[in-house]
C-alpha positions as YAML, in Angstrom:
chain: A
units: angstrom
residues:
- id: 1
  name: UNK
  ca: [0.00, 0.00, 0.00]
- id: 2
  name: UNK
  ca: [1.29, 3.43, -0.95]
- id: 3
  name: UNK
  ca: [1.19, 5.98, 1.85]
- id: 4
  name: UNK
  ca: [0.45, 9.67, 1.45]
- id: 5
  name: UNK
  ca: [3.89, 10.95, 2.51]
- id: 6
  name: UNK
  ca: [5.77, 9.43, -0.48]
- id: 7
  name: UNK
  ca: [3.16, 10.93, -2.80]
- id: 8
  name: UNK
  ca: [3.68, 14.35, -1.24]
- id: 9
  name: UNK
  ca: [7.42, 13.96, -1.76]
- id: 10
  name: UNK
  ca: [6.91, 12.86, -5.35]
- id: 11
  name: UNK
  ca: [4.65, 15.85, -6.06]
- id: 12
  name: UNK
  ca: [7.22, 18.29, -4.74]
- id: 13
  name: UNK
  ca: [9.79, 16.94, -7.19]
- id: 14
  name: UNK
  ca: [7.21, 16.76, -10.00]
- id: 15
  name: UNK
  ca: [6.25, 20.41, -9.53]
- id: 16
  name: UNK
  ca: [9.78, 21.81, -9.13]
- id: 17
  name: UNK
  ca: [11.61, 19.29, -11.35]
- id: 18
  name: UNK
  ca: [14.56, 19.66, -9.03]
- id: 19
  name: UNK
  ca: [15.42, 17.32, -6.17]
- id: 20
  name: UNK
  ca: [17.39, 19.92, -4.23]
- id: 21
  name: UNK
  ca: [14.66, 22.57, -4.24]
- id: 22
  name: UNK
  ca: [12.02, 19.92, -3.54]
- id: 23
  name: UNK
  ca: [14.00, 18.77, -0.51]
- id: 24
  name: UNK
  ca: [14.18, 22.36, 0.75]
- id: 25
  name: UNK
  ca: [10.41, 22.73, 0.40]
- id: 26
  name: UNK
  ca: [9.90, 19.51, 2.33]
- id: 27
  name: UNK
  ca: [12.42, 20.54, 5.01]
- id: 28
  name: UNK
  ca: [14.57, 17.48, 4.46]
- id: 29
  name: UNK
  ca: [17.94, 16.68, 2.92]
- id: 30
  name: UNK
  ca: [18.19, 15.55, -0.69]
- id: 31
  name: UNK
  ca: [19.49, 11.95, -0.25]
- id: 32
  name: UNK
  ca: [16.44, 10.72, 1.75]
- id: 33
  name: UNK
  ca: [14.15, 12.36, -0.84]
- id: 34
  name: UNK
  ca: [15.96, 10.66, -3.71]
- id: 35
  name: UNK
  ca: [15.72, 7.37, -1.84]
- id: 36
  name: UNK
  ca: [11.99, 7.88, -1.20]
- id: 37
  name: UNK
  ca: [11.29, 8.52, -4.89]
- id: 38
  name: UNK
  ca: [13.27, 5.43, -5.91]
- id: 39
  name: UNK
  ca: [11.34, 3.36, -3.37]
- id: 40
  name: UNK
  ca: [8.06, 4.67, -4.81]
- id: 41
  name: UNK
  ca: [9.23, 3.75, -8.31]
- id: 42
  name: UNK
  ca: [10.03, 0.29, -7.02]
- id: 43
  name: UNK
  ca: [6.60, -0.08, -5.47]
- id: 44
  name: UNK
  ca: [4.91, 0.98, -8.68]
- id: 45
  name: UNK
  ca: [7.28, -0.87, -10.97]
- id: 46
  name: UNK
  ca: [7.74, 2.15, -13.25]
- id: 47
  name: UNK
  ca: [10.21, 4.98, -13.74]
- id: 48
  name: UNK
  ca: [8.69, 8.32, -12.73]
- id: 49
  name: UNK
  ca: [11.51, 10.70, -13.70]
- id: 50
  name: UNK
  ca: [14.12, 10.93, -16.41]
- id: 51
  name: UNK
  ca: [17.22, 12.16, -14.62]
- id: 52
  name: UNK
  ca: [20.38, 13.64, -16.04]
- id: 53
  name: UNK
  ca: [23.15, 15.77, -14.60]
- id: 54
  name: UNK
  ca: [21.40, 18.85, -15.96]
- id: 55
  name: UNK
  ca: [17.65, 18.19, -15.72]
- id: 56
  name: UNK
  ca: [14.82, 16.20, -14.25]
- id: 57
  name: UNK
  ca: [11.76, 15.41, -16.39]
- id: 58
  name: UNK
  ca: [8.59, 13.49, -15.73]
- id: 59
  name: UNK
  ca: [8.05, 10.29, -17.65]
- id: 60
  name: UNK
  ca: [4.55, 9.64, -19.07]
- id: 61
  name: UNK
  ca: [3.94, 7.40, -16.05]
- id: 62
  name: UNK
  ca: [5.14, 10.18, -13.76]
- id: 63
  name: UNK
  ca: [2.84, 12.71, -15.42]
- id: 64
  name: UNK
  ca: [-0.11, 10.36, -14.94]
- id: 65
  name: UNK
  ca: [0.78, 9.81, -11.30]
- id: 66
  name: UNK
  ca: [1.06, 13.56, -10.75]
- id: 67
  name: UNK
  ca: [-2.58, 14.06, -11.76]
- id: 68
  name: UNK
  ca: [-3.83, 11.14, -9.67]
- id: 69
  name: UNK
  ca: [-1.71, 12.04, -6.64]
- id: 70
  name: UNK
  ca: [-2.90, 15.65, -6.66]
- id: 71
  name: UNK
  ca: [-6.50, 14.45, -6.66]
- id: 72
  name: UNK
  ca: [-5.86, 11.85, -3.96]
- id: 73
  name: UNK
  ca: [-4.10, 14.28, -1.64]
- id: 74
  name: UNK
  ca: [-6.82, 16.89, -2.12]
- id: 75
  name: UNK
  ca: [-9.44, 14.30, -1.18]
- id: 76
  name: UNK
  ca: [-7.40, 13.24, 1.84]
- id: 77
  name: UNK
  ca: [-7.10, 16.86, 2.97]
- id: 78
  name: UNK
  ca: [-10.87, 17.33, 2.67]
- id: 79
  name: UNK
  ca: [-11.68, 14.07, 4.44]
- id: 80
  name: UNK
  ca: [-11.70, 15.35, 8.06]
- id: 81
  name: UNK
  ca: [-14.14, 18.14, 7.22]
- id: 82
  name: UNK
  ca: [-16.35, 15.75, 5.26]
- id: 83
  name: UNK
  ca: [-16.48, 13.24, 8.10]
- id: 84
  name: UNK
  ca: [-17.28, 15.97, 10.63]
- id: 85
  name: UNK
  ca: [-20.05, 17.27, 8.37]
- id: 86
  name: UNK
  ca: [-21.62, 13.81, 8.17]
- id: 87
  name: UNK
  ca: [-21.39, 13.39, 11.95]
- id: 88
  name: UNK
  ca: [-23.12, 16.76, 12.37]
- id: 89
  name: UNK
  ca: [-25.88, 15.84, 9.92]
- id: 90
  name: UNK
  ca: [-24.73, 18.50, 7.46]
- id: 91
  name: UNK
  ca: [-23.70, 16.04, 4.75]
- id: 92
  name: UNK
  ca: [-24.57, 12.56, 3.63]
- id: 93
  name: UNK
  ca: [-27.75, 11.05, 2.22]
- id: 94
  name: UNK
  ca: [-31.30, 11.30, 3.53]
- id: 95
  name: UNK
  ca: [-33.76, 8.69, 2.30]
- id: 96
  name: UNK
  ca: [-37.15, 10.24, 2.97]
- id: 97
  name: UNK
  ca: [-40.57, 8.71, 2.36]
- id: 98
  name: UNK
  ca: [-43.86, 10.58, 2.41]
- id: 99
  name: UNK
  ca: [-47.56, 10.01, 1.91]
- id: 100
  name: UNK
  ca: [-49.07, 11.89, -1.01]
- id: 101
  name: UNK
  ca: [-51.13, 14.24, 1.17]
- id: 102
  name: UNK
  ca: [-47.97, 15.78, 2.65]
- id: 103
  name: UNK
  ca: [-46.92, 16.72, -0.87]
- id: 104
  name: UNK
  ca: [-49.85, 19.13, -0.98]
- id: 105
  name: UNK
  ca: [-48.88, 20.65, 2.37]
- id: 106
  name: UNK
  ca: [-45.57, 21.85, 3.72]
- id: 107
  name: UNK
  ca: [-43.26, 19.21, 2.26]
- id: 108
  name: UNK
  ca: [-42.14, 21.09, -0.89]
- id: 109
  name: UNK
  ca: [-41.20, 24.15, 1.17]
- id: 110
  name: UNK
  ca: [-39.39, 22.09, 3.82]
- id: 111
  name: UNK
  ca: [-37.37, 20.32, 1.15]
- id: 112
  name: UNK
  ca: [-36.43, 23.58, -0.56]
- id: 113
  name: UNK
  ca: [-35.30, 25.28, 2.64]
- id: 114
  name: UNK
  ca: [-33.49, 22.17, 3.86]
- id: 115
  name: UNK
  ca: [-31.57, 21.97, 0.58]
- id: 116
  name: UNK
  ca: [-30.62, 25.62, 1.02]
- id: 117
  name: UNK
  ca: [-29.44, 25.04, 4.60]
- id: 118
  name: UNK
  ca: [-27.72, 21.69, 3.97]
- id: 119
  name: UNK
  ca: [-26.54, 21.66, 0.34]
- id: 120
  name: UNK
  ca: [-24.19, 18.72, 0.98]
- id: 121
  name: UNK
  ca: [-27.09, 16.41, 1.85]
- id: 122
  name: UNK
  ca: [-28.37, 14.29, -1.04]
- id: 123
  name: UNK
  ca: [-32.12, 13.72, -0.81]
- id: 124
  name: UNK
  ca: [-33.68, 10.48, -2.03]
- id: 125
  name: UNK
  ca: [-37.48, 10.75, -2.03]
- id: 126
  name: UNK
  ca: [-40.04, 7.96, -2.02]
- id: 127
  name: UNK
  ca: [-43.78, 8.55, -2.22]
- id: 128
  name: UNK
  ca: [-45.29, 5.68, -0.25]
- id: 129
  name: UNK
  ca: [-48.27, 4.82, 1.91]
- id: 130
  name: UNK
  ca: [-47.88, 3.92, 5.58]
- id: 131
  name: UNK
  ca: [-47.85, 0.16, 5.01]
- id: 132
  name: UNK
  ca: [-45.14, 0.46, 2.37]
- id: 133
  name: UNK
  ca: [-43.09, 2.76, 4.59]
- id: 134
  name: UNK
  ca: [-43.19, 0.29, 7.46]
- id: 135
  name: UNK
  ca: [-41.78, -2.40, 5.17]
- id: 136
  name: UNK
  ca: [-39.09, 0.00, 3.95]
- id: 137
  name: UNK
  ca: [-38.13, 0.82, 7.53]
- id: 138
  name: UNK
  ca: [-37.93, -2.89, 8.34]
- id: 139
  name: UNK
  ca: [-35.42, -3.47, 5.53]
- id: 140
  name: UNK
  ca: [-33.42, -0.32, 6.30]
- id: 141
  name: UNK
  ca: [-34.32, 1.22, 2.94]
- id: 142
  name: UNK
  ca: [-35.51, 4.58, 4.30]
- id: 143
  name: UNK
  ca: [-34.35, 6.84, 7.13]
- id: 144
  name: UNK
  ca: [-37.51, 8.82, 7.90]
- id: 145
  name: UNK
  ca: [-41.06, 9.13, 6.68]
- id: 146
  name: UNK
  ca: [-44.10, 11.40, 6.76]
- id: 147
  name: UNK
  ca: [-47.23, 9.39, 7.58]
- id: 148
  name: UNK
  ca: [-50.87, 10.05, 8.42]
- id: 149
  name: UNK
  ca: [-52.92, 8.36, 11.13]
- id: 150
  name: UNK
  ca: [-55.74, 9.10, 13.53]
- id: 151
  name: UNK
  ca: [-54.64, 11.06, 16.62]
- id: 152
  name: UNK
  ca: [-53.22, 8.72, 19.25]
- id: 153
  name: UNK
  ca: [-52.58, 5.91, 16.77]
- id: 154
  name: UNK
  ca: [-49.10, 6.69, 15.46]
- id: 155
  name: UNK
  ca: [-47.02, 3.67, 14.37]
- id: 156
  name: UNK
  ca: [-45.35, 2.05, 17.37]
- id: 157
  name: UNK
  ca: [-41.60, 1.66, 17.74]
- id: 158
  name: UNK
  ca: [-40.58, 4.99, 16.20]
- id: 159
  name: UNK
  ca: [-39.42, 8.39, 17.30]
- id: 160
  name: UNK
  ca: [-42.04, 10.92, 16.18]
- id: 161
  name: UNK
  ca: [-42.61, 14.59, 15.46]
- id: 162
  name: UNK
  ca: [-46.25, 15.61, 15.17]
- id: 163
  name: UNK
  ca: [-46.72, 17.98, 12.24]
- id: 164
  name: UNK
  ca: [-50.35, 18.80, 12.95]
- id: 165
  name: UNK
  ca: [-53.91, 17.59, 13.29]
- id: 166
  name: UNK
  ca: [-56.67, 18.54, 10.86]
- id: 167
  name: UNK
  ca: [-60.23, 17.43, 10.13]
- id: 168
  name: UNK
  ca: [-61.23, 15.36, 7.17]
- id: 169
  name: UNK
  ca: [-63.52, 17.00, 4.64]
- id: 170
  name: UNK
  ca: [-65.80, 15.31, 2.18]
- id: 171
  name: UNK
  ca: [-64.90, 15.42, -1.51]
- id: 172
  name: UNK
  ca: [-68.04, 14.99, -3.60]
- id: 173
  name: UNK
  ca: [-69.01, 15.34, -7.25]
- id: 174
  name: UNK
  ca: [-69.89, 18.97, -7.92]
- id: 175
  name: UNK
  ca: [-72.20, 17.90, -10.73]
- id: 176
  name: UNK
  ca: [-74.73, 16.58, -8.21]
- id: 177
  name: UNK
  ca: [-77.47, 18.87, -6.88]
- id: 178
  name: UNK
  ca: [-76.43, 20.15, -3.45]
- id: 179
  name: UNK
  ca: [-77.07, 17.11, -1.26]
- id: 180
  name: UNK
  ca: [-77.80, 17.23, 2.44]
- id: 181
  name: UNK
  ca: [-75.19, 16.10, 4.94]
- id: 182
  name: UNK
  ca: [-77.21, 12.93, 5.51]
- id: 183
  name: UNK
  ca: [-77.25, 12.21, 1.79]
- id: 184
  name: UNK
  ca: [-73.51, 12.77, 1.61]
- id: 185
  name: UNK
  ca: [-72.92, 10.27, 4.40]
- id: 186
  name: UNK
  ca: [-75.11, 7.72, 2.64]
- id: 187
  name: UNK
  ca: [-73.22, 7.96, -0.66]
- id: 188
  name: UNK
  ca: [-70.89, 5.14, -1.70]
- id: 189
  name: UNK
  ca: [-67.26, 5.64, -0.73]
- id: 190
  name: UNK
  ca: [-64.06, 5.91, -2.67]
- id: 191
  name: UNK
  ca: [-61.36, 5.00, -0.16]
- id: 192
  name: UNK
  ca: [-57.86, 3.59, 0.16]
- id: 193
  name: UNK
  ca: [-57.42, -0.12, 1.07]
- id: 194
  name: UNK
  ca: [-57.52, -0.74, 4.82]
- id: 195
  name: UNK
  ca: [-53.93, -1.99, 5.00]
- id: 196
  name: UNK
  ca: [-52.72, 1.42, 3.83]
- id: 197
  name: UNK
  ca: [-53.80, 3.13, 7.09]
- id: 198
  name: UNK
  ca: [-55.95, 0.86, 9.28]
- id: 199
  name: UNK
  ca: [-56.85, 3.34, 12.03]
- id: 200
  name: UNK
  ca: [-57.88, 6.02, 9.56]
- id: 201
  name: UNK
  ca: [-59.84, 3.56, 7.43]
- id: 202
  name: UNK
  ca: [-61.77, 2.33, 10.47]
- id: 203
  name: UNK
  ca: [-62.49, 5.89, 11.64]
- id: 204
  name: UNK
  ca: [-63.90, 6.83, 8.24]
- id: 205
  name: UNK
  ca: [-66.13, 3.79, 7.99]
- id: 206
  name: UNK
  ca: [-67.36, 4.28, 11.54]
- id: 207
  name: UNK
  ca: [-68.35, 7.85, 10.69]
- id: 208
  name: UNK
  ca: [-69.74, 7.33, 7.20]
- id: 209
  name: UNK
  ca: [-73.13, 5.63, 6.91]
- id: 210
  name: UNK
  ca: [-72.60, 4.71, 3.28]
- id: 211
  name: UNK
  ca: [-74.01, 2.35, 0.73]
- id: 212
  name: UNK
  ca: [-70.64, 0.60, 0.80]
- id: 213
  name: UNK
  ca: [-67.26, 1.03, -0.82]
- id: 214
  name: UNK
  ca: [-67.64, 1.83, -4.49]
- id: 215
  name: UNK
  ca: [-63.94, 1.74, -5.31]
- id: 216
  name: UNK
  ca: [-60.59, 1.44, -3.58]
- id: 217
  name: UNK
  ca: [-57.56, 3.41, -4.76]
- id: 218
  name: UNK
  ca: [-54.21, 4.12, -3.17]
- id: 219
  name: UNK
  ca: [-53.07, 7.52, -4.41]
- id: 220
  name: UNK
  ca: [-55.05, 10.53, -3.22]
- id: 221
  name: UNK
  ca: [-54.99, 12.14, -6.64]
- id: 222
  name: UNK
  ca: [-56.58, 9.00, -8.11]
- id: 223
  name: UNK
  ca: [-59.24, 9.06, -5.39]
- id: 224
  name: UNK
  ca: [-60.10, 12.67, -6.28]
- id: 225
  name: UNK
  ca: [-60.27, 11.78, -9.97]
- id: 226
  name: UNK
  ca: [-62.72, 8.97, -9.18]
- id: 227
  name: UNK
  ca: [-64.87, 11.40, -7.21]
- id: 228
  name: UNK
  ca: [-64.80, 13.70, -10.23]
- id: 229
  name: UNK
  ca: [-66.20, 10.83, -12.29]
- id: 230
  name: UNK
  ca: [-69.11, 10.57, -9.79]
- id: 231
  name: UNK
  ca: [-68.13, 7.07, -8.69]
- id: 232
  name: UNK
  ca: [-68.55, 8.07, -5.05]
- id: 233
  name: UNK
  ca: [-67.48, 10.46, -2.33]
- id: 234
  name: UNK
  ca: [-64.22, 10.48, -0.38]
- id: 235
  name: UNK
  ca: [-62.98, 11.71, 2.99]
- id: 236
  name: UNK
  ca: [-59.70, 13.59, 2.57]
- id: 237
  name: UNK
  ca: [-57.53, 15.83, 4.78]
- id: 238
  name: UNK
  ca: [-58.69, 19.44, 4.76]
- id: 239
  name: UNK
  ca: [-55.29, 20.54, 3.42]
- id: 240
  name: UNK
  ca: [-56.04, 18.60, 0.24]
- id: 241
  name: UNK
  ca: [-58.59, 21.22, -0.77]
- id: 242
  name: UNK
  ca: [-55.71, 22.92, -2.52]
- id: 243
  name: UNK
  ca: [-55.89, 20.10, -5.06]
- id: 244
  name: UNK
  ca: [-58.46, 21.62, -7.38]
- id: 245
  name: UNK
  ca: [-60.09, 19.25, -9.83]
- id: 246
  name: UNK
  ca: [-62.94, 19.99, -12.20]
- id: 247
  name: UNK
  ca: [-66.08, 18.23, -11.05]
- id: 248
  name: UNK
  ca: [-65.07, 18.03, -7.38]
- id: 249
  name: UNK
  ca: [-66.35, 20.08, -4.46]
- id: 250
  name: UNK
  ca: [-65.19, 19.92, -0.85]
- id: 251
  name: UNK
  ca: [-67.48, 20.17, 2.16]
- id: 252
  name: UNK
  ca: [-66.67, 20.48, 5.84]
- id: 253
  name: UNK
  ca: [-68.87, 18.10, 7.81]
- id: 254
  name: UNK
  ca: [-69.85, 18.33, 11.49]
- id: 255
  name: UNK
  ca: [-68.15, 15.76, 13.69]
- id: 256
  name: UNK
  ca: [-65.75, 14.70, 10.93]
- id: 257
  name: UNK
  ca: [-62.87, 12.39, 11.90]
- id: 258
  name: UNK
  ca: [-59.48, 13.99, 12.39]
- id: 259
  name: UNK
  ca: [-56.18, 12.98, 10.87]
- id: 260
  name: UNK
  ca: [-52.69, 13.63, 12.20]
- id: 261
  name: UNK
  ca: [-49.54, 13.98, 10.12]
- id: 262
  name: UNK
  ca: [-46.30, 12.80, 11.74]
- id: 263
  name: UNK
  ca: [-42.65, 12.52, 10.80]
- id: 264
  name: UNK
  ca: [-41.31, 9.20, 12.09]
- id: 265
  name: UNK
  ca: [-37.81, 7.73, 12.27]
- id: 266
  name: UNK
  ca: [-35.84, 5.02, 14.05]
- id: 267
  name: UNK
  ca: [-33.95, 5.81, 17.23]
- id: 268
  name: UNK
  ca: [-30.72, 4.68, 15.53]
- id: 269
  name: UNK
  ca: [-31.22, 6.89, 12.47]
- id: 270
  name: UNK
  ca: [-28.14, 8.63, 11.00]
- id: 271
  name: UNK
  ca: [-27.29, 12.19, 12.15]
- id: 272
  name: UNK
  ca: [-28.78, 13.74, 9.02]
- id: 273
  name: UNK
  ca: [-32.23, 12.66, 10.23]
- id: 274
  name: UNK
  ca: [-31.88, 14.64, 13.45]
- id: 275
  name: UNK
  ca: [-30.84, 17.65, 11.38]
- id: 276
  name: UNK
  ca: [-33.91, 17.26, 9.14]
- id: 277
  name: UNK
  ca: [-36.27, 16.77, 12.08]
- id: 278
  name: UNK
  ca: [-34.92, 19.95, 13.69]
- id: 279
  name: UNK
  ca: [-35.40, 21.79, 10.41]
- id: 280
  name: UNK
  ca: [-39.02, 20.66, 10.03]
- id: 281
  name: UNK
  ca: [-39.75, 21.50, 13.67]
- id: 282
  name: UNK
  ca: [-38.42, 25.02, 13.11]
- id: 283
  name: UNK
  ca: [-40.35, 25.54, 9.87]
- id: 284
  name: UNK
  ca: [-43.63, 23.70, 10.47]
...
C-alpha cells in the first residue's frame, strides 16, 4: 500500500523538477528524498523521472501519477471536514418517504429550505403509503417518513414529530345537486385499502353511513379523480382542498374524523435525520 507521505514527496519533485529545491520545500535533505522517490518507483514498478546531470523530467507514467496524486491528496485533505459534516448531519444522504397528502402541504417548502441550509445532503425521495413505509423501515431502505394516522394511533416503535392535526372534509361530485349532509354520508365511498392506514380507514367507515365502498384506490390524486367521475365520495384531509379538480367540491362536515400527520424515524437513524427533524420543527 502506498502511503500519502511518499506521494507528497513525489509531487514536490514533480512540480519543481529539481530534487534539491524539492528537498528544501519539504524541510529534508536531498538523499532521503531521492531514496523515497526510488522506493516509490520500485513499489509501482515504473520509472517516474528521467534524470540527467542537468535536468529532471517526468516520464509519461510520472505525469499520470502527478494528476492522480494531486487528486488523492486533495481528497485526503478534505476528508476530516467531510467526516465531521456527516457526523453533524450536514452532509450525507437522507432517504425520505412521504404520503401523497404531505406533498400538498408543507413538504415542498421544507425540502427547498433544507436543501438551502444543507446543500451537501443528497435527498432520495419515495412517495409511499404507511404500510409500504413500514416495510421499507424494516429493511433499512428509508431513514424517515411522513405518515398520516388518527390522533393517538401513530405507528409504534418509532421516534415521532407531530406535524399537525386537521379534520377530514368530504370530496363529492360537484355535478350533483347540493345534497344534504345525511345524503352525503349515505353515498358510496371511494377510499384507500384498509392496510394502507388501518386506524384512519376504520375511523372513516365508523363515521360514514354509506351504501358501501364503491372503489378502492391508493393515491389521493386517483381518489379525487374517481370522485370527479361521480363514482362516489371520499374523505380527505382538509389541506387537500388545494388540489383543485374539475367536477369536485369539498365540504366540511360536522363531527368529521381527524387525521394527524407525523414525521417518524428510528432511534438509531443517521445524524442527518436529526438535522432534518430539527429543520421541520423550526419551519412547520
